[in-house]
Amino acid sequence: MLLPDPQSDLICPADDIFDRAAISARLETAAQTHTDDMALRADIVQVLNEARKSGTAAIEEAFTANPFAARRMTRAYTWLTDCLVGAAHHMATTHIHPLPNPTEGERIALFAVGGYGRGEMAPQSDVDLLFLTPYKITAWAESVIETMLYILWDLRLKVGHASRTIKDCIRLGTEDYTIRTALLENRFLRGDASLAQELETRLYNDLFKGTERDFIEAKLAERDARHVKQGERYVVEPNIKEGKGGLRDLQSLFWIAKYVYHVHTVAELVDLGLFEEDEFTLFSEAERFLWATRGHLHILAGRPVEQLTFDMQVLVAQRMQYTDKGGRRAVEHFMQDYFRHATAVGNLTRILLTKLEAAHTKSAPLYERLFRRRPRIKKGYTVIHNRLAIQDDDVFLADNLNLLRLFEEGLRTGLLIHPDAMRLVTANLDMIDAEMRANKEAQRIFLGLLLKHGNPVRALRRMNELGVLSAFVPEFEPIVAMMQFNMYHSYTVDEHTIQVISNFAQIEREELEIELPISSEILKTGINRKVLMVAMLLHDIGKGRDMDHSILGAQIARKVAPNLGLNKADSETVEWLVRYHLLMSDTAQKRDIADPRTIRGFAKAVKSVDRLNLLTVLTVCDIRGVGPDTWNNWKAALIRGLYRQTRIVLENGIEAISRENRGTEAKKKLRQELSAWPPKDVKKETTRHYDPYWQGLHITAHVVFAGLLRDIADDEIRIDLHPDEDRDATRVCFAIADHPGIFSRLAGALALVGANVVDARTYTSKDGYATAAFWVQDAEGKPYEANRLKRLSRMIERTLKGEVVPTEAIKSRDAIKKRERAFRVPTTITFDNEGSEIYTIIEVDTRDRAGLLFDLTRALANANVYIASAVIATYGEQVVDSFYVKDMFGLKFHTSGKQSTLEKKLREAIEQGAKRARA
């Protein structure tokens, strides 16, 4: 039996993968033993299946020991497949369907196509085969193909196949670019060699030749459609095959090069002058990394998975021998490497496509060339294919400031930068040295890129991809392509920074006036744009180190801001903004902003309206830059409320929002709303509540509670559900006779119906009724639709009446999904007795799950803790629950002993719930 010789440099010895001599002997013995074709086929499958399993195990073992030996791994899987397919073909044509004297029409040639034809096989790759016959398929050829396919299917190979004539190949390849691409990568395996040669000649002469331009355009259209579908390059769960900067981009690049230049390896592009040596090295490294990642992903999943989900990222990083270091997890180091290679793929693709464009782009229509206004460009530049190019490389490089001026000219003219110009910049990044960074003109140009042209994002993103940003601001380099391993951030740190600045630019262009009225108004009335822009650029620059990134970032900003040309006062403001860039977000989302003490503390930290304005815009852009769905009306309402109240305090003093003023005003508004009620009923309602009730709720809730409490019986439960579209939440108001643990029971009822609580507060009236307001969202973070409110109300009533026991019913909802189990969220519990006049604030920062709030509130209730309100802030898989509490005597928890006891009970509740969720 003639089986293919192994390629050189497999990942392990060839005989460990497929012992050709031994397996051939076993197959020949089986052929001599059996006269029944079905029995022979069963034996063939058994022999080859054992060979497949042992060969796969040998490759996996060697790949585990050499986790980056990607090309050797793909060659090994390809050769193993060649042997299996070759053996099946030999047995089918020689022993099961022998044909001693074939006619001209009974010839058959077998080809590998697609990735298999290219010789790039991952552990779970498809086996794509082409059976080629000279004319219409004969009965003998049909029998051979059928037998082969049954053998290969019985081996559990994922076989894609087509039976065609040469004429069919030409016709279908003309109609369908996917088929044409597969044919481009055909590799003759076995059978009639003259038929294979005829196909090769006909494909070139009748299909490929003269259609280069059309093929390039088709492949670029495919690439653009793929990128639209998969999203931006730095999505934190990337598709390694189809995503931007992934393997398909590398393959498209090679397809186009092969189609146009008839090369067989990417290395040949260097000889053709399309790639420089260092660019080819980048290509090889990116290809090796991406294929290694895909190989480990397939082995771990046991199926052809291409999405690097969170759980798989951790396991792949382990297999590739990454380790925790420098305060960052192994998976974060691994994903940073992934994104840097993805960026390199994008740059390389641009380089090759520019060369192809120069040779193959269609001319613009005559009228367009005659009448389109071309921007006036400065001396030293030219326009090639509507892109900004450099006239003379030597002249350009004579002044290192030109490395920045290029981007300035691109923004000024609105032209994209020509990739040849980008290559020149990348090759000369060493010219951006300490002396240039200290140059006042360089600083002016850099800040001008951010502030002058209305589109800082375009310049920033290109400068970042080419390494210019990190060269000019070296402190930025560590966060390039840095992934934050959590479900909250949708982008890498550098891409997040660019998204933040993108949001700022949108506000400046007045595109978000309806959505962001306060930020838009702040920018209209005037703000220090330079300070804000530098603060946005630097706000996360301290991430990835083993300390608080805000503190470290402020230290870095203290050095960087003056280096960018900011004066002392502006530099200090930038440092303050970086240090406290999370202050407004944390205060709004983790504290009760209805409490005057919260506003007073925040105003004391901010000190001035100017700083408040700067911090507000920074906070809004920062939250919006986290991901496409992070900003919502709930967060908007919290930020707006905090801004307005703080501004009042900064301009008029704390008395303007004191408890007394708020209570008096709230009662006055309620009397107006209840003007149709009898005076004695109105008086009863306005005197039955304690002060915190009046300051903590909006007039709309006061009106609702007045109606719920009117003539309520002692054993009655009254519920009002109202979709609050302005806040992206449903407000659930309860009126019920007060008793210990009421907050926990309400939280359990809501958890059972899948409601996510974002804010909650309870008050006890002087006549013994609990008035509780919960703001909840559905699983998509939206208010409940009106048609779901009745069911929601019924389920809550059943739970409160004891018909459903939350502790049992909640178990199924509490399970953590597989892809989310890899996240580590340490639990921290803090006690704050300064943030509120009346209450101790217990802040619990831990892993989120459906039943967490119920578990925590039940633990507090069992410890005789009165919960007045809870503020819930969710950040992906992490949640911060802040409880405003007092003890059974109405006092704060001051002593460390009481605090320790409570913390222990809360930690026990968290651990028991987490154990239940993982079960």
Short mmCIF file of C-alpha atoms in Angstrom, two decimals, residues 133-329:
data_model
loop_
_atom_site.label_atom_id
_atom_site.label_comp_id
_atom_site.label_asym_id
_atom_site.label_seq_id
_atom_site.Cartn_x
_atom_site.Cartn_y
_atom_site.Cartn_z
CA THR A 133 -13.83 12.52 -12.91
CA PRO A 134 -13.28 13.31 -16.63
CA TYR A 135 -16.94 12.94 -17.62
CA LYS A 136 -20.25 12.17 -15.96
CA ILE A 137 -19.66 9.96 -12.94
CA THR A 138 -19.72 6.22 -13.66
CA ALA A 139 -21.24 3.46 -11.52
CA TRP A 140 -17.75 2.29 -10.49
CA ALA A 141 -16.63 5.78 -9.45
CA GLU A 142 -19.88 6.25 -7.53
CA SER A 143 -19.27 2.99 -5.65
CA VAL A 144 -15.69 3.96 -4.78
CA ILE A 145 -16.74 7.38 -3.52
CA GLU A 146 -19.61 5.92 -1.48
CA THR A 147 -17.39 3.30 0.15
CA MET A 148 -14.69 5.83 0.95
CA LEU A 149 -17.17 8.22 2.50
CA TYR A 150 -18.73 5.50 4.67
CA ILE A 151 -15.29 4.50 5.95
CA LEU A 152 -14.36 8.13 6.72
CA TRP A 153 -17.72 8.84 8.36
CA ASP A 154 -17.35 5.71 10.49
CA LEU A 155 -13.99 7.14 11.60
CA ARG A 156 -15.97 10.15 12.93
CA LEU A 157 -14.23 12.51 10.52
CA LYS A 158 -16.20 15.62 9.52
CA VAL A 159 -16.09 15.11 5.75
CA GLY A 160 -17.18 17.72 3.24
CA HIS A 161 -17.16 16.34 -0.31
CA ALA A 162 -18.02 17.12 -3.88
CA SER A 163 -17.95 14.95 -7.02
CA ARG A 164 -17.33 17.00 -10.15
CA THR A 165 -15.92 17.06 -13.62
CA ILE A 166 -13.37 19.68 -14.68
CA LYS A 167 -16.15 21.44 -16.58
CA ASP A 168 -18.26 21.51 -13.38
CA CYS A 169 -15.34 23.04 -11.44
CA ILE A 170 -14.89 25.84 -13.96
CA ARG A 171 -18.63 26.60 -14.13
CA LEU A 172 -19.23 26.54 -10.37
CA GLY A 173 -16.01 28.42 -9.64
CA THR A 174 -17.14 31.17 -12.00
CA GLU A 175 -20.47 31.48 -10.17
CA ASP A 176 -19.34 31.13 -6.56
CA TYR A 177 -16.23 32.71 -5.00
CA THR A 178 -16.30 30.30 -2.05
CA ILE A 179 -15.95 27.36 -4.44
CA ARG A 180 -13.31 29.25 -6.43
CA THR A 181 -11.29 29.83 -3.25
CA ALA A 182 -11.52 26.14 -2.31
CA LEU A 183 -10.28 25.20 -5.79
CA LEU A 184 -7.43 27.68 -5.47
CA GLU A 185 -6.13 25.56 -2.58
CA ASN A 186 -6.54 22.15 -4.17
CA ARG A 187 -3.89 19.57 -3.35
CA PHE A 188 -3.72 16.33 -5.33
CA LEU A 189 -3.78 13.29 -3.02
CA ARG A 190 -4.23 10.10 -5.06
CA GLY A 191 -5.62 8.67 -8.27
CA ASP A 192 -5.15 9.77 -11.85
CA ALA A 193 -2.26 12.27 -11.97
CA SER A 194 -2.92 13.33 -15.60
CA LEU A 195 -6.48 14.34 -14.64
CA ALA A 196 -5.06 16.39 -11.76
CA GLN A 197 -2.62 18.17 -14.08
CA GLU A 198 -5.41 18.92 -16.54
CA LEU A 199 -7.46 20.50 -13.74
CA GLU A 200 -4.54 22.68 -12.67
CA THR A 201 -4.01 23.95 -16.22
CA ARG A 202 -7.68 24.58 -16.90
CA LEU A 203 -8.22 26.37 -13.57
CA TYR A 204 -5.42 28.81 -14.34
CA ASN A 205 -6.34 29.43 -17.99
CA ASP A 206 -10.13 29.32 -17.81
CA LEU A 207 -10.94 30.54 -14.28
CA PHE A 208 -8.16 32.47 -12.53
CA LYS A 209 -6.37 34.27 -15.36
CA GLY A 210 -7.59 37.83 -15.98
CA THR A 211 -10.02 37.80 -13.03
CA GLU A 212 -7.59 39.01 -10.35
CA ARG A 213 -9.37 42.32 -9.80
CA ASP A 214 -12.76 40.67 -9.37
CA PHE A 215 -11.35 38.10 -6.95
CA ILE A 216 -9.68 40.80 -4.82
CA GLU A 217 -12.91 42.80 -4.63
CA ALA A 218 -14.92 39.70 -3.72
CA LYS A 219 -12.51 38.72 -0.94
CA LEU A 220 -12.43 42.26 0.46
CA ALA A 221 -16.24 42.39 0.43
CA GLU A 222 -16.29 39.05 2.29
CA ARG A 223 -13.80 40.41 4.82
CA ASP A 224 -15.81 43.60 5.40
CA ALA A 225 -19.03 41.61 5.89
CA ARG A 226 -17.24 39.29 8.31
CA HIS A 227 -15.93 42.21 10.35
CA VAL A 228 -19.38 43.80 10.51
CA LYS A 229 -20.83 40.52 11.79
CA GLN A 230 -18.04 39.78 14.30
CA GLY A 231 -17.60 43.34 15.57
CA GLU A 232 -14.54 45.34 16.50
CA ARG A 233 -11.13 43.74 16.86
CA TYR A 234 -10.89 44.14 20.62
CA VAL A 235 -14.07 42.32 21.63
CA VAL A 236 -13.19 40.41 24.79
CA GLU A 237 -14.55 37.04 23.60
CA PRO A 238 -13.09 37.04 20.07
CA ASN A 239 -13.76 34.54 17.32
CA ILE A 240 -10.27 33.28 16.54
CA LYS A 241 -11.19 32.21 13.02
CA GLU A 242 -13.71 34.77 11.75
CA GLY A 243 -13.00 37.78 14.01
CA LYS A 244 -11.09 40.88 12.94
CA GLY A 245 -7.37 40.17 13.04
CA GLY A 246 -8.04 36.42 13.18
CA LEU A 247 -7.00 33.46 11.05
CA ARG A 248 -9.48 34.15 8.26
CA ASP A 249 -7.86 37.55 7.71
CA LEU A 250 -4.46 35.88 7.40
CA GLN A 251 -5.91 33.30 5.03
CA SER A 252 -7.62 35.98 2.91
CA LEU A 253 -4.31 37.73 2.62
CA PHE A 254 -2.65 34.54 1.40
CA TRP A 255 -5.52 33.68 -0.98
CA ILE A 256 -5.23 37.05 -2.67
CA ALA A 257 -1.43 36.79 -2.87
CA LYS A 258 -1.65 33.30 -4.34
CA TYR A 259 -4.35 34.27 -6.83
CA VAL A 260 -2.52 37.36 -8.04
CA TYR A 261 1.16 36.43 -7.68
CA HIS A 262 0.95 32.60 -7.85
CA VAL A 263 3.01 32.15 -4.69
CA HIS A 264 2.92 28.97 -2.63
CA THR A 265 4.18 30.41 0.67
CA VAL A 266 3.93 33.82 2.33
CA ALA A 267 7.75 33.92 2.48
CA GLU A 268 7.75 34.45 -1.29
CA LEU A 269 6.05 37.83 -0.76
CA VAL A 270 9.33 39.15 0.69
CA ASP A 271 11.19 38.32 -2.55
CA LEU A 272 8.44 40.09 -4.50
CA GLY A 273 8.92 43.22 -2.38
CA LEU A 274 5.41 43.09 -0.93
CA PHE A 275 6.64 42.47 2.63
CA GLU A 276 9.78 43.57 4.44
CA GLU A 277 11.65 40.91 6.42
CA ASP A 278 10.41 42.28 9.76
CA GLU A 279 6.84 42.33 8.46
CA PHE A 280 7.12 38.69 7.40
CA THR A 281 8.42 37.90 10.89
CA LEU A 282 5.32 39.59 12.36
CA PHE A 283 3.11 37.55 10.01
CA SER A 284 4.82 34.30 11.02
CA GLU A 285 4.56 35.07 14.74
CA ALA A 286 0.89 36.04 14.48
CA GLU A 287 0.12 32.94 12.42
CA ARG A 288 1.97 30.68 14.87
CA PHE A 289 0.20 32.20 17.89
CA LEU A 290 -3.29 32.09 16.36
CA TRP A 291 -2.92 28.51 15.15
CA ALA A 292 -1.53 27.41 18.51
CA THR A 293 -4.50 29.03 20.25
CA ARG A 294 -6.96 27.40 17.88
CA GLY A 295 -5.30 24.00 18.33
CA HIS A 296 -5.56 24.15 22.13
CA LEU A 297 -9.13 25.43 21.90
CA HIS A 298 -10.20 22.47 19.73
CA ILE A 299 -8.48 19.95 22.01
CA LEU A 300 -10.12 21.41 25.13
CA ALA A 301 -13.60 21.62 23.60
CA GLY A 302 -13.44 18.30 21.75
CA ARG A 303 -15.32 19.96 18.88
CA PRO A 304 -14.67 22.72 16.30
CA VAL A 305 -15.15 25.72 18.62
CA GLU A 306 -13.80 29.05 17.34
CA GLN A 307 -15.07 31.47 20.01
CA LEU A 308 -12.59 32.20 22.79
CA THR A 309 -15.18 32.35 25.57
CA PHE A 310 -14.14 33.40 29.07
CA ASP A 311 -13.99 29.87 30.45
CA MET A 312 -11.92 28.67 27.48
CA GLN A 313 -9.53 31.62 27.74
CA VAL A 314 -8.44 30.45 31.20
CA LEU A 315 -7.92 26.86 30.06
CA VAL A 316 -6.08 27.79 26.84
CA ALA A 317 -3.78 30.12 28.81
CA GLN A 318 -2.95 27.21 31.12
CA ARG A 319 -2.19 24.88 28.22
CA MET A 320 0.03 27.54 26.66
CA GLN A 321 1.90 27.77 29.98
CA TYR A 322 1.07 31.38 30.86
CA THR A 323 1.41 32.22 34.56
CA ASP A 324 0.11 34.84 36.98
CA LYS A 325 2.58 37.68 37.42
CA GLY A 326 2.77 41.39 38.17
CA GLY A 327 -0.66 41.50 39.79
CA ARG A 328 -2.35 40.10 36.66
CA ARG A 329 -3.77 36.68 35.94
#
